[in-house]
PDB file of C-alpha atoms in Angstrom:
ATOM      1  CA  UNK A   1     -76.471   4.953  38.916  1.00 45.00           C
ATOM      2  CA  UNK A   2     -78.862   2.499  37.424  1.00 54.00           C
ATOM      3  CA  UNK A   3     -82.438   3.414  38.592  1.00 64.00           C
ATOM      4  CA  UNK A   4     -84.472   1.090  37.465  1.00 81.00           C
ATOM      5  CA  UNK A   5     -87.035  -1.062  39.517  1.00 80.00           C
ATOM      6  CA  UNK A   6     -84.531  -3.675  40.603  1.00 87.00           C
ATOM      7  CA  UNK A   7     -82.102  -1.371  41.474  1.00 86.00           C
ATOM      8  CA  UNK A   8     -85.161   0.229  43.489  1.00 83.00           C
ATOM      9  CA  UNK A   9     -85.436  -2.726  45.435  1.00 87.00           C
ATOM     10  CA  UNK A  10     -82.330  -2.533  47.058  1.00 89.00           C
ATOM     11  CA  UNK A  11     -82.054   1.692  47.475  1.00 87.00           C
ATOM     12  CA  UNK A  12     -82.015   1.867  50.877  1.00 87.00           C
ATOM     13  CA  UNK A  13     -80.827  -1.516  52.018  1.00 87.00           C
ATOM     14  CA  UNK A  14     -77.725  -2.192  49.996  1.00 91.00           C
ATOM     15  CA  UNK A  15     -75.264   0.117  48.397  1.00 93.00           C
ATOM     16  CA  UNK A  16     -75.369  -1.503  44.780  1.00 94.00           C
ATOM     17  CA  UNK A  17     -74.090   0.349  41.676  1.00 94.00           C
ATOM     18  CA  UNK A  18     -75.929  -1.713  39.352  1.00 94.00           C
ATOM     19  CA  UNK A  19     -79.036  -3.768  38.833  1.00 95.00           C
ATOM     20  CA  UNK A  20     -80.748  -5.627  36.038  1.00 94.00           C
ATOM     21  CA  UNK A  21     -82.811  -8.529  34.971  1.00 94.00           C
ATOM     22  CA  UNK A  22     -83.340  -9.643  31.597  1.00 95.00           C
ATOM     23  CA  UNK A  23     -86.824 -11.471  31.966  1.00 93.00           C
ATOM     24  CA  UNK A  24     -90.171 -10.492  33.909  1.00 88.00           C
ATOM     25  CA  UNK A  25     -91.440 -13.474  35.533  1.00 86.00           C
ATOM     26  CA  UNK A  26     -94.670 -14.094  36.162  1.00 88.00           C
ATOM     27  CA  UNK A  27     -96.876 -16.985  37.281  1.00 87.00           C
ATOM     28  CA  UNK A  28     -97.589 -19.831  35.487  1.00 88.00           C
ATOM     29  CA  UNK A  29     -96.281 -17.822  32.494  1.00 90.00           C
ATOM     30  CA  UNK A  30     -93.621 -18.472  29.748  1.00 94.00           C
ATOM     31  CA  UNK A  31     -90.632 -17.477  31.982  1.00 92.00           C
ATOM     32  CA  UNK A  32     -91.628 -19.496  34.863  1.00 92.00           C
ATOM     33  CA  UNK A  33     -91.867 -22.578  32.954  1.00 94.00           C
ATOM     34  CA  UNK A  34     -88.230 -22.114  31.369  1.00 95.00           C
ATOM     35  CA  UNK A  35     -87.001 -20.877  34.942  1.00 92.00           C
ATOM     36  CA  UNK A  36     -88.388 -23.886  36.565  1.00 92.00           C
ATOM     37  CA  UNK A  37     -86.884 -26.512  33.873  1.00 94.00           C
ATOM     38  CA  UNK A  38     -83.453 -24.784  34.691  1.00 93.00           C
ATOM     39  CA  UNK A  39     -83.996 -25.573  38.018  1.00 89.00           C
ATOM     40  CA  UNK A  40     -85.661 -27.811  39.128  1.00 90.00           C
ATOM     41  CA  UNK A  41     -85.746 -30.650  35.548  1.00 92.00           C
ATOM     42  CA  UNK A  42     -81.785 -30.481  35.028  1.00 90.00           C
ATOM     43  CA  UNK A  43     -82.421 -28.489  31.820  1.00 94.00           C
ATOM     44  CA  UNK A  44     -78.642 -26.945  32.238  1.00 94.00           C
ATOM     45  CA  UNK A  45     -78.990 -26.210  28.715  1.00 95.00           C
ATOM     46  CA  UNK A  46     -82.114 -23.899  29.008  1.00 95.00           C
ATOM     47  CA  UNK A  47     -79.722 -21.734  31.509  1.00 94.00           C
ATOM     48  CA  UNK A  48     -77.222 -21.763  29.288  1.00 95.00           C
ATOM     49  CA  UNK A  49     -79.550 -20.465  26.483  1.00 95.00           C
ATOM     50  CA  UNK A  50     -81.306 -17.829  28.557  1.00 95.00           C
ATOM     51  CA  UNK A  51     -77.676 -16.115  29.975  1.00 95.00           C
ATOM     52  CA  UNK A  52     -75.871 -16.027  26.615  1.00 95.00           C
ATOM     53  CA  UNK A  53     -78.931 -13.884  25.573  1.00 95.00           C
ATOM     54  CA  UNK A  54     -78.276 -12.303  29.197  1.00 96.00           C
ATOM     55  CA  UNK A  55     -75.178 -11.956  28.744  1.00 95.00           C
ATOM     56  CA  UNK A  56     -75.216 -10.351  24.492  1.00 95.00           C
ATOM     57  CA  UNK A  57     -77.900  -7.714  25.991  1.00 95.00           C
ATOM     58  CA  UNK A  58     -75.815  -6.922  29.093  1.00 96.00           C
ATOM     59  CA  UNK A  59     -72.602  -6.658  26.363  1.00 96.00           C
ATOM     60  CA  UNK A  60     -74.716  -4.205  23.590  1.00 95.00           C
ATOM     61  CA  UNK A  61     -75.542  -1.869  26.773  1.00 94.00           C
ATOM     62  CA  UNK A  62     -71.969  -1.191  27.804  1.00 95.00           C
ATOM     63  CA  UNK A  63     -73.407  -3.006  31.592  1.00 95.00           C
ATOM     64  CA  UNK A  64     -70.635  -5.052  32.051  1.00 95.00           C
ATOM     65  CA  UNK A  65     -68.257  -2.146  31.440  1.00 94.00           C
ATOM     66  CA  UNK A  66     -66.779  -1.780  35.346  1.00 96.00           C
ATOM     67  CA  UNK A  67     -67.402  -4.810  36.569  1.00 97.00           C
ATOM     68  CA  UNK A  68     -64.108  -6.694  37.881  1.00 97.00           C
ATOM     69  CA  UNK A  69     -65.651 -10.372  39.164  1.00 96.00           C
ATOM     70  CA  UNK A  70     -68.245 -12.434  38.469  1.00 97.00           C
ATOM     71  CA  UNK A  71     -70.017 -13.950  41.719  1.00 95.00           C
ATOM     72  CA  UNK A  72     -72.751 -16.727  41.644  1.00 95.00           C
ATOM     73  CA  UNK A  73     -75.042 -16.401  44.945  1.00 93.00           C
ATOM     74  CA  UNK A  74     -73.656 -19.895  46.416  1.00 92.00           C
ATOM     75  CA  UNK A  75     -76.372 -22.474  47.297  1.00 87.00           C
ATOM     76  CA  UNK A  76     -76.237 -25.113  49.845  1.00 82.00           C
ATOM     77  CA  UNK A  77     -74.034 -28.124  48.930  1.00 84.00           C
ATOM     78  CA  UNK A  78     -76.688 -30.588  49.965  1.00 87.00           C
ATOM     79  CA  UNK A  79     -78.846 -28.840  47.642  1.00 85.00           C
ATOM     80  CA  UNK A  80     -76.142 -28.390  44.901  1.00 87.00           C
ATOM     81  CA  UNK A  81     -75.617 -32.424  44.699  1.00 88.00           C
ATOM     82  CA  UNK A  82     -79.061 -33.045  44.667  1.00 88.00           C
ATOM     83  CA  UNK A  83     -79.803 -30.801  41.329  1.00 87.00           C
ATOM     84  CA  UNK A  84     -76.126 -31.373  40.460  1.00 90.00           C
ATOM     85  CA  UNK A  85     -75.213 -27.848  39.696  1.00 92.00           C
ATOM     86  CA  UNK A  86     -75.569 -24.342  40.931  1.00 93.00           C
ATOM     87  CA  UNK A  87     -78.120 -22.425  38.310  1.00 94.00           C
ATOM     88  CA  UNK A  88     -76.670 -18.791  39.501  1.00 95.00           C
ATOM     89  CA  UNK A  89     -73.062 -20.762  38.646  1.00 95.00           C
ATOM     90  CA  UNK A  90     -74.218 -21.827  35.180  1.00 95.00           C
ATOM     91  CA  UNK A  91     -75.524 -18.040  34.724  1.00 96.00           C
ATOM     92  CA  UNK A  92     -71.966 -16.877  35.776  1.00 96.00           C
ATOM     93  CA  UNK A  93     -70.103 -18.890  33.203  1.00 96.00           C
ATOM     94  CA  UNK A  94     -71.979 -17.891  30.239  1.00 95.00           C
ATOM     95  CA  UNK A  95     -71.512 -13.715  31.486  1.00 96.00           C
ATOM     96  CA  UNK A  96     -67.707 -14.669  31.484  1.00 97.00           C
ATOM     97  CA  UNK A  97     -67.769 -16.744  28.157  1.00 95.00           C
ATOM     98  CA  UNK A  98     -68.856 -13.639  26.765  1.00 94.00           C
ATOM     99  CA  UNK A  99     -67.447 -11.035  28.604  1.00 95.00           C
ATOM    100  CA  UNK A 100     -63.746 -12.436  29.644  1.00 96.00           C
ATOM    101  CA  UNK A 101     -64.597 -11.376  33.014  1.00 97.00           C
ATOM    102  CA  UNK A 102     -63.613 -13.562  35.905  1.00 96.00           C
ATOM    103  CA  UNK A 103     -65.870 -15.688  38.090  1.00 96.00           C
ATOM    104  CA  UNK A 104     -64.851 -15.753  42.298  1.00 91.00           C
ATOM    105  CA  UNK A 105     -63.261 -19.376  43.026  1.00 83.00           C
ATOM    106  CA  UNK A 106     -66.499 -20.958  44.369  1.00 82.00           C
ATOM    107  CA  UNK A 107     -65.237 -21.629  48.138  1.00 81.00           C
ATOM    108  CA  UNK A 108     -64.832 -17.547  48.580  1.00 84.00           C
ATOM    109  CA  UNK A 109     -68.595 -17.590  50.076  1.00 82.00           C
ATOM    110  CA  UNK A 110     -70.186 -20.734  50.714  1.00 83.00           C
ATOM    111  CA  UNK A 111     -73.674 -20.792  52.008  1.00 80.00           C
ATOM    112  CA  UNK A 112     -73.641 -22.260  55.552  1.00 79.00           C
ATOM    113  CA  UNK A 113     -77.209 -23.276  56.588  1.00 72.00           C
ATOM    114  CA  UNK A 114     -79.796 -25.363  54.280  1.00 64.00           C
ATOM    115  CA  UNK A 115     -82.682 -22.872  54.348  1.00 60.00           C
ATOM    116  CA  UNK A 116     -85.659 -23.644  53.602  1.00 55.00           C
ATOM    117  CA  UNK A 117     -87.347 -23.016  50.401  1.00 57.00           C
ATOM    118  CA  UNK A 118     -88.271 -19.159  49.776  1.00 52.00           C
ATOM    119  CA  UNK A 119     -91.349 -19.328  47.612  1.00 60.00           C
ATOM    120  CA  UNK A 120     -94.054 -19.440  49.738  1.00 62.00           C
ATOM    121  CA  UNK A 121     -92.667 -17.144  52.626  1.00 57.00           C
ATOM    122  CA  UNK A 122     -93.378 -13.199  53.162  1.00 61.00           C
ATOM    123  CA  UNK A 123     -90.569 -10.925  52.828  1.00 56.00           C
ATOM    124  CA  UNK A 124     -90.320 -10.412  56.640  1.00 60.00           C
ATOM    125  CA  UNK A 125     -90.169 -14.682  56.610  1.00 64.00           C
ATOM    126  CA  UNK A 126     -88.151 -14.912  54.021  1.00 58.00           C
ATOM    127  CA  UNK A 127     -84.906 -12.105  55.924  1.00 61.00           C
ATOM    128  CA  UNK A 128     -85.294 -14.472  58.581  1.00 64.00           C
ATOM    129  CA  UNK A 129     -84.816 -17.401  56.863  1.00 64.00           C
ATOM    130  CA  UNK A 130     -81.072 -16.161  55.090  1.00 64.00           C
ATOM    131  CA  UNK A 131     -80.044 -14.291  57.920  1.00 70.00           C
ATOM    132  CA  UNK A 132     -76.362 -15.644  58.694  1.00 71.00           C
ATOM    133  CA  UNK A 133     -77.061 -18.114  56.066  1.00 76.00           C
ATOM    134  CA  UNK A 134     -73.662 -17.601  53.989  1.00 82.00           C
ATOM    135  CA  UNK A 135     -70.188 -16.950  55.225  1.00 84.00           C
ATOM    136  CA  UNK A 136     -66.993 -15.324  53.504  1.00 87.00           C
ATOM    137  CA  UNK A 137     -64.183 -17.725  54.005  1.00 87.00           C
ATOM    138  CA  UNK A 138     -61.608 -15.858  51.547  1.00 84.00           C
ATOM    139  CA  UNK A 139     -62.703 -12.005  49.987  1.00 87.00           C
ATOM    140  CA  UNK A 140     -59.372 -11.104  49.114  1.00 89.00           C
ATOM    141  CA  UNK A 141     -59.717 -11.368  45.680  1.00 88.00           C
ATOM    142  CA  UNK A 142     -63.092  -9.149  46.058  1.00 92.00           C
ATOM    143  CA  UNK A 143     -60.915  -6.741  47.736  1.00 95.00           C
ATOM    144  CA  UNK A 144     -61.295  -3.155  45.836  1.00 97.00           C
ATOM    145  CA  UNK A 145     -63.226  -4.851  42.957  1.00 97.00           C
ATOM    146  CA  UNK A 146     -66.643  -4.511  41.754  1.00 98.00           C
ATOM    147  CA  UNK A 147     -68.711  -7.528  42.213  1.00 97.00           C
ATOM    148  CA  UNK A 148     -71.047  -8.602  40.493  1.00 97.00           C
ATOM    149  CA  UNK A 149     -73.284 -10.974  41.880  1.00 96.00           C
ATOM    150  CA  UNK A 150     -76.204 -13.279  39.601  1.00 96.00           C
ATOM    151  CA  UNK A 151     -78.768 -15.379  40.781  1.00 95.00           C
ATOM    152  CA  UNK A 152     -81.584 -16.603  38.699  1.00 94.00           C
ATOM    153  CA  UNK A 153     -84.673 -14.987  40.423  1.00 92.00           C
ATOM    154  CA  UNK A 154     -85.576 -11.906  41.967  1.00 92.00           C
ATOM    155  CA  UNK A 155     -88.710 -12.154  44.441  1.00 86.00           C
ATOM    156  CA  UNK A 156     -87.908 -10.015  47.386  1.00 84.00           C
ATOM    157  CA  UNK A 157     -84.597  -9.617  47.543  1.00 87.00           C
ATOM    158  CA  UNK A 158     -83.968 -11.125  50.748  1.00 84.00           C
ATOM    159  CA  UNK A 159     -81.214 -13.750  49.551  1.00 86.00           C
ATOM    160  CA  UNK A 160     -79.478 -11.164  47.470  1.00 91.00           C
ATOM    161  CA  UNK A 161     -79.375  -9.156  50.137  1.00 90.00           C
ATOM    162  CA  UNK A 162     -78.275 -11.521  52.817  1.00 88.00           C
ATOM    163  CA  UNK A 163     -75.498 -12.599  50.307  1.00 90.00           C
ATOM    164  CA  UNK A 164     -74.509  -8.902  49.448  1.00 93.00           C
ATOM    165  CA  UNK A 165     -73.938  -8.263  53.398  1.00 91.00           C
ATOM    166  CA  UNK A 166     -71.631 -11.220  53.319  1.00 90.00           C
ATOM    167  CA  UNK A 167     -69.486  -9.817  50.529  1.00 94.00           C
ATOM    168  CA  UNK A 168     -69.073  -6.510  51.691  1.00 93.00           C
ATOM    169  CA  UNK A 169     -67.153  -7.938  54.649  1.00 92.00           C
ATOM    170  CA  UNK A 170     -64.733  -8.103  51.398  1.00 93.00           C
ATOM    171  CA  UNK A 171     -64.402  -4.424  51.290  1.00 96.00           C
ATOM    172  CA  UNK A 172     -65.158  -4.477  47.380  1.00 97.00           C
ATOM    173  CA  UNK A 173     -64.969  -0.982  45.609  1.00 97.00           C
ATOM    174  CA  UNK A 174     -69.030  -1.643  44.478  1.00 96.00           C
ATOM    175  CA  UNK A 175     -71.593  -4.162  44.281  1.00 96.00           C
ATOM    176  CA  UNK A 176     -74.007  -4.971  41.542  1.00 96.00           C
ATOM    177  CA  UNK A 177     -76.680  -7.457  41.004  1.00 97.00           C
ATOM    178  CA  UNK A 178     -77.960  -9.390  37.950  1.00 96.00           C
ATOM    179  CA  UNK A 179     -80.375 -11.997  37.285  1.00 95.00           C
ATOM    180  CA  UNK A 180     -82.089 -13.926  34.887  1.00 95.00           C
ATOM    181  CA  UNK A 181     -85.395 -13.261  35.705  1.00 94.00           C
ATOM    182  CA  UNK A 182     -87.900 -10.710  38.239  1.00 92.00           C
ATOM    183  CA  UNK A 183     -90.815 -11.316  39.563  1.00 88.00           C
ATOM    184  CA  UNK A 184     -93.128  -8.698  37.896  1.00 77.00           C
ATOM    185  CA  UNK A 185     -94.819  -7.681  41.200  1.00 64.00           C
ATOM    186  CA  UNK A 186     -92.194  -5.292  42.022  1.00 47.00           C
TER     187      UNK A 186
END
């Protein structure tokens, strides 16, 4: 088991094998400003930076050892065209450039509703807002694998979580999370 604080998030609420993130974020600091060119400027190329290192430090530690498939946390696809690309996608890609491990074909989970935005909501506010918000349309490849799924920043939890619910209707052997960053008031 990896106990560290993000795995410590979930205990409890999800049965995850694994959990890391490779960045502390914090506001209006360093990681923040990188995180939000990512997402919100088109800076692709600033996620693509950030996971190789993600995905070299994951590699050295032996992390990546029993995971099966790669899963980005799906966004909206009214939201996807408007930033024209999926940043937990982006962070998928460069863990399976470096690790030859497979990503799920992207219509396996889709996320069904347009939420809205997370940042400014409670944690109570913010379960509400993903519940039933994604929808497994094809787990059989997840079937008896070990999932792992990214996303770029961990607040809460409440959209890994929601997502992680989702998948387990796949009846994986495990689940494990990774992201980019975490909010350092965990």
């Amino acid at each position: 088991m990896d106990r560290n604080p993000v795995w410590m998030k979930f205990m409890g609420r999800l049965p995850v094998r694994k959990a890391s993130a490779f960045l502390y974020f914090t506001q209006d600091g360093r990681v923040q400003r990188l995180l939000h060119q990512f997402k919100y400027e088109g800076r692709k190329d600033v996620g693509i930076f950030l996971s190789g290192l993600f995905a070299e430090d994951l590699l050295a530690h032996h992390w990546l050892q029993t995971i099966d498939i790669i899963m980005p946390l799906p966004i909206h696809a009214k939201k996807q065209r408007m930033r024209g690309y999926n940043q937990a996608t982006v962070i998928a890609y460069a863990l399976s450039r470096a690790s030859g491990l497979p990503v799920v074909d992207k219509t396996a989970l889709i996320k069904v509703s347009q939420t809205a935005s997370q940042t400014r909501k409670s944690r109570l506010e913010r379960l509400q807002n993903v519940q039933n918000a994604f929808h497994l349309r094809d787990g059989k490849a997840m079937k008896g694998k070990h999932i792992l799924i990214v996303d770029d920043v961990l607040t809460t939890g409440a959209t890994l979580e929601a997502c992680a619910l989702e998948v387990l209707g796949a009846q994986p052997s495990g689940i494990s999370l990774a992201t980019l960053a975490v909010a350092s008031d965990i």
